PDB file of C-alpha atoms in Angstrom:
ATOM      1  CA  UNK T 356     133.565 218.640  73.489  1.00 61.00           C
ATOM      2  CA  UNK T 357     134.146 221.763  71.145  1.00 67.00           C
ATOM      3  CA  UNK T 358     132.484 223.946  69.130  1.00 67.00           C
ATOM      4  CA  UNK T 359     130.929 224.119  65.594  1.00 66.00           C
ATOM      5  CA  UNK T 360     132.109 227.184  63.891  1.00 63.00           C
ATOM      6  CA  UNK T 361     132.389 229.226  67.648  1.00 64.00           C
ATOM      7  CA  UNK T 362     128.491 229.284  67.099  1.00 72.00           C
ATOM      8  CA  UNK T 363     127.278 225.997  68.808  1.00 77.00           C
ATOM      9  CA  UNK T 364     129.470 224.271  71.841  1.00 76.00           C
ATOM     10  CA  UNK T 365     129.006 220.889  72.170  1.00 77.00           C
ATOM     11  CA  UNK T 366     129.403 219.521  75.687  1.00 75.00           C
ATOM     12  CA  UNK T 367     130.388 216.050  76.345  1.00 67.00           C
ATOM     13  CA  UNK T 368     130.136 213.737  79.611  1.00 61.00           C
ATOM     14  CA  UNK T 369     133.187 213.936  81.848  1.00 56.00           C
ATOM     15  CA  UNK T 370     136.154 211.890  80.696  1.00 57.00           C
ATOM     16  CA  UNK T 371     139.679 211.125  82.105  1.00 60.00           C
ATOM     17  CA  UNK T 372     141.795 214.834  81.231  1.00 62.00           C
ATOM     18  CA  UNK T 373     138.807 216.735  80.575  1.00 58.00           C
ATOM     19  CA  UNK T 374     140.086 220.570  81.676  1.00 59.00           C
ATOM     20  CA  UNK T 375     136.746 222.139  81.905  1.00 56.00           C
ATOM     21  CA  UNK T 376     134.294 221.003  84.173  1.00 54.00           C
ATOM     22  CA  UNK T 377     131.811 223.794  83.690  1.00 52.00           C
ATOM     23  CA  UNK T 378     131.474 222.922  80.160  1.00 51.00           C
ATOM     24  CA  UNK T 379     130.493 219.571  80.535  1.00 49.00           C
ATOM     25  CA  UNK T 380     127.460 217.457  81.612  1.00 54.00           C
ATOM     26  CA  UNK T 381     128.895 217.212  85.172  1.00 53.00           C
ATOM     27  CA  UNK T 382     128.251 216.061  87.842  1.00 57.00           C
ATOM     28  CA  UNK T 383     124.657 215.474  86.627  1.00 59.00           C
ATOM     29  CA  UNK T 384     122.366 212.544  88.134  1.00 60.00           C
ATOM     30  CA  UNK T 385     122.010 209.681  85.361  1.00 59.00           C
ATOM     31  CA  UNK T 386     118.969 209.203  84.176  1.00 64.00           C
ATOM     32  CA  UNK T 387     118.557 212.354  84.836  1.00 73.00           C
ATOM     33  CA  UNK T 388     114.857 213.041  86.970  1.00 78.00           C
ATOM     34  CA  UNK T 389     113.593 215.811  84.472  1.00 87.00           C
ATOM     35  CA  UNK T 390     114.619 213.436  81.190  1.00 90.00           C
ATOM     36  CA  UNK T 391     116.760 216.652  80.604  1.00 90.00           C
ATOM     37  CA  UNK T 392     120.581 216.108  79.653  1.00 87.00           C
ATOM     38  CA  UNK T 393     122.094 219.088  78.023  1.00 86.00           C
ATOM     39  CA  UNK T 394     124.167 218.482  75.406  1.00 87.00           C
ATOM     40  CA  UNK T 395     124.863 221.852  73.791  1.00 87.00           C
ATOM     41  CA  UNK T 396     124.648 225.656  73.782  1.00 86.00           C
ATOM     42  CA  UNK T 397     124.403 228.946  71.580  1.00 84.00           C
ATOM     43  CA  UNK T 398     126.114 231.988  72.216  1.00 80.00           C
ATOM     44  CA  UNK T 399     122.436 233.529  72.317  1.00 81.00           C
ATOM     45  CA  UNK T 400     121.487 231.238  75.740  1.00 84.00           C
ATOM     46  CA  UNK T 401     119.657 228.928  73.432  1.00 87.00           C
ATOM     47  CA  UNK T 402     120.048 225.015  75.064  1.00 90.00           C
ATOM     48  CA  UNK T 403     120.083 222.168  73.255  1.00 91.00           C
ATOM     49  CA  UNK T 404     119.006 218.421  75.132  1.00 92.00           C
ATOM     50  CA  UNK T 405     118.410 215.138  74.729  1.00 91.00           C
ATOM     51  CA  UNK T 406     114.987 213.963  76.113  1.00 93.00           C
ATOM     52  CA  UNK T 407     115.746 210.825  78.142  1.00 89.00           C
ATOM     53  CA  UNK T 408     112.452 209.273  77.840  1.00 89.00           C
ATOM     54  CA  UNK T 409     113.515 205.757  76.336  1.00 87.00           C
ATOM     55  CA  UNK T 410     116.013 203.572  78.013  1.00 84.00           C
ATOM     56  CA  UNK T 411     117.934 203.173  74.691  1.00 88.00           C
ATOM     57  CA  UNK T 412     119.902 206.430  73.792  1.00 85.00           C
ATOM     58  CA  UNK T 413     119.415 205.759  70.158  1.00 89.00           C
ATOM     59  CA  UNK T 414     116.102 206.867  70.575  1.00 92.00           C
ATOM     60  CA  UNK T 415     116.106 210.182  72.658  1.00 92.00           C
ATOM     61  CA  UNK T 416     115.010 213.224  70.868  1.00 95.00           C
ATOM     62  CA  UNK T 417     116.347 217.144  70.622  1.00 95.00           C
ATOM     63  CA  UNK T 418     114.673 219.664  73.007  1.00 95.00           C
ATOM     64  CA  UNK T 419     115.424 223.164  72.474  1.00 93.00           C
ATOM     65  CA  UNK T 420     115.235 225.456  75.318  1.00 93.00           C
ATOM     66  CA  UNK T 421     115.456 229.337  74.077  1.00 89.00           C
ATOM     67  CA  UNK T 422     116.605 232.013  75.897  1.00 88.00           C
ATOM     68  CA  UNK T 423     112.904 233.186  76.403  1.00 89.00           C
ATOM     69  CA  UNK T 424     111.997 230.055  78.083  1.00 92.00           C
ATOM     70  CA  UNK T 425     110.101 228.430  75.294  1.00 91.00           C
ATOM     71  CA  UNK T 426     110.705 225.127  74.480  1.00 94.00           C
ATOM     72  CA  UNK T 427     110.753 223.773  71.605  1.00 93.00           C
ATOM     73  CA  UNK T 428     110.834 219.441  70.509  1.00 94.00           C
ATOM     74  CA  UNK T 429     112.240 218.008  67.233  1.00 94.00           C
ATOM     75  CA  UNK T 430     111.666 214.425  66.677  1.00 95.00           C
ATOM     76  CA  UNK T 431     115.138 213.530  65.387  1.00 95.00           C
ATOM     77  CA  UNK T 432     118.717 212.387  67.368  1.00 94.00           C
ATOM     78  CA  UNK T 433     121.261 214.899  68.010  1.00 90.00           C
ATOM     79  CA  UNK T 434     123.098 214.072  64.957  1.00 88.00           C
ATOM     80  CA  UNK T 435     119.794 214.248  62.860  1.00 93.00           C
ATOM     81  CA  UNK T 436     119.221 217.187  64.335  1.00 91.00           C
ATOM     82  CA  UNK T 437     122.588 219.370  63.661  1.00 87.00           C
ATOM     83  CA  UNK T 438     122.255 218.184  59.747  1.00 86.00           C
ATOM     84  CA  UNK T 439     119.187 219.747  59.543  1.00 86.00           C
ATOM     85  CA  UNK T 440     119.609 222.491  61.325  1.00 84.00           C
ATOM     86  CA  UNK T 441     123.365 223.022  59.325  1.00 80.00           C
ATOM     87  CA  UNK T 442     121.912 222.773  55.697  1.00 81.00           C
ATOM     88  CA  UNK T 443     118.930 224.868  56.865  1.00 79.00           C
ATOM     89  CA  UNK T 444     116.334 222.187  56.779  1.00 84.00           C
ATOM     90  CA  UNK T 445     114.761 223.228  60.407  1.00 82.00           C
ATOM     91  CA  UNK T 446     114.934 226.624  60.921  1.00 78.00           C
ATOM     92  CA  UNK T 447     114.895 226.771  64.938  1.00 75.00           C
ATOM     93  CA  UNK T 448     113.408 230.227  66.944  1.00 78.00           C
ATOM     94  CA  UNK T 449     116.773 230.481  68.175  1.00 72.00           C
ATOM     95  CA  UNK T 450     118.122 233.454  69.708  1.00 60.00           C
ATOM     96  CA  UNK T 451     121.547 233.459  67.864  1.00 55.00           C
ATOM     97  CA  UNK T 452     121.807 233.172  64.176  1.00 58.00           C
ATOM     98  CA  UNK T 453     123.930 230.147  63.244  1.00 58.00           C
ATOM     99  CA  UNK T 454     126.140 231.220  60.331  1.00 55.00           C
ATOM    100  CA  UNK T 455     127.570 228.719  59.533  1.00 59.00           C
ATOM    101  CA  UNK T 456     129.278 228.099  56.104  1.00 61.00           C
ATOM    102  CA  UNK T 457     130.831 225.984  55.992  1.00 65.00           C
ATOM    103  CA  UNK T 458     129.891 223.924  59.210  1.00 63.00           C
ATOM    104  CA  UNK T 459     133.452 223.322  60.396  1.00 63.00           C
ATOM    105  CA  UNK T 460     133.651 221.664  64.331  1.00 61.00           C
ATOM    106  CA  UNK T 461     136.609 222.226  66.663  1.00 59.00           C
ATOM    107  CA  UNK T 462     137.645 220.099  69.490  1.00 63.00           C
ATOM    108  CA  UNK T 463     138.899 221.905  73.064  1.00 58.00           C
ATOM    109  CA  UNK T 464     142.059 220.029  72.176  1.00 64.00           C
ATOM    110  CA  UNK T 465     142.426 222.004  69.164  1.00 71.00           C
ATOM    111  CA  UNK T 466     141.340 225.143  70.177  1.00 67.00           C
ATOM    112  CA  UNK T 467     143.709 225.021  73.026  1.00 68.00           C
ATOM    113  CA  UNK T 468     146.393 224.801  70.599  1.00 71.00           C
ATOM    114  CA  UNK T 469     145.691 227.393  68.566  1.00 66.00           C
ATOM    115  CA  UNK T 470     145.079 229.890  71.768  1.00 64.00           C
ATOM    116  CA  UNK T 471     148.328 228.621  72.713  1.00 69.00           C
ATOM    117  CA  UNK T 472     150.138 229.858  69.792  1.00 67.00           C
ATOM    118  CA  UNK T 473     148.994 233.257  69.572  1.00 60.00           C
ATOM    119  CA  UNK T 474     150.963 236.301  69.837  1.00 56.00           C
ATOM    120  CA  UNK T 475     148.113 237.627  71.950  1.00 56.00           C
ATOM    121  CA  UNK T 476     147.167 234.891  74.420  1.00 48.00           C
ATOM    122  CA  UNK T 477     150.020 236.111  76.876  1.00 51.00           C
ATOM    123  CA  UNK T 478     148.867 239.187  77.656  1.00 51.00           C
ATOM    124  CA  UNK T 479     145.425 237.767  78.923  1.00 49.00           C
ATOM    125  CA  UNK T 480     146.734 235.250  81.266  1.00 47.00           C
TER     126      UNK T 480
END
C-alpha cells in the first residue's frame, strides 16, 4: 500500500497493522462476484483492477475504469501494466496525467514518517 509519485495509490489486501481501512481492498467478497478487485486509483477518479476471470492470479488482467465510466482492458498483469504505462508504452484515456519522472513509489509506512516530521503536520491535527 502507497503511492507512486502521489499520482497512482496502490491499495493492498488487509494485513495485520494496516491503519487505513478505506484504502484497502476491504472487506471485499473473494472471488469477488463481478471478477472486479480494485487494486489502485488516480487522483483524477480513474480505477485500476484486476479481472478475476482465471483461478490462478498470475493470469488476471488490468481493467481500467475512468472517471467517465468507460472501461477500458489491457491484456497484461498489474506489474506489466505499470511498466508500460511508466515508460509511456500504453498511453491510457485517463483522467489525470501521470507525471511521473522518475517513477519513484512510497509506502504508507514511509509517508507516515515523513508527515510525522514536518513542521506543519501539527497544526492540521
Amino acid at each position: 500500500m502507497g503511492a507512486i509519485s502521489d499520482s497512482l495509490g496502490i491499495m493492498s489486501p488487509p494485513f495485520v497493522g494496516h491503519p487505513y481501512d478505506d484504502h484497502l481492498v476491504y472487506e471485499r467478497p473473494y472471488p469477488p462476484s463481478d471478477n472486479l478487485l480494485r487494486w489502485g486509483a488516480n487522483e483524477g477518479a480513474d480505477d485500476f483492477y484486476w479481472r478475476c476471470t482465471d483461478g490462478d492470479p498470475n493470469r488476471w488482467t488490468v481493467a481500467v475504469l475512468t472517471r467517465s465510466q468507460t472501461w477500458y482492458d489491457y491484456d497484461l498483469g498489474m506489474v506489466d501494466f505499470l511498466v508500460h504505462l511508466l515508460s509511456g508504452h500504453i498511453t491510457p484515456p485517463l483522467n489525470a496525467h501521470l507525471s511521473i519522472d522518475p517513477p519513484t513509489f512510497e509506502s504508507w509506512r514511509e509517508e507516515e514518517r515523513r508527515m510525522g516530521e514536518s513542521d506543519d503536520w501539527d497544526s492540521f491535527v
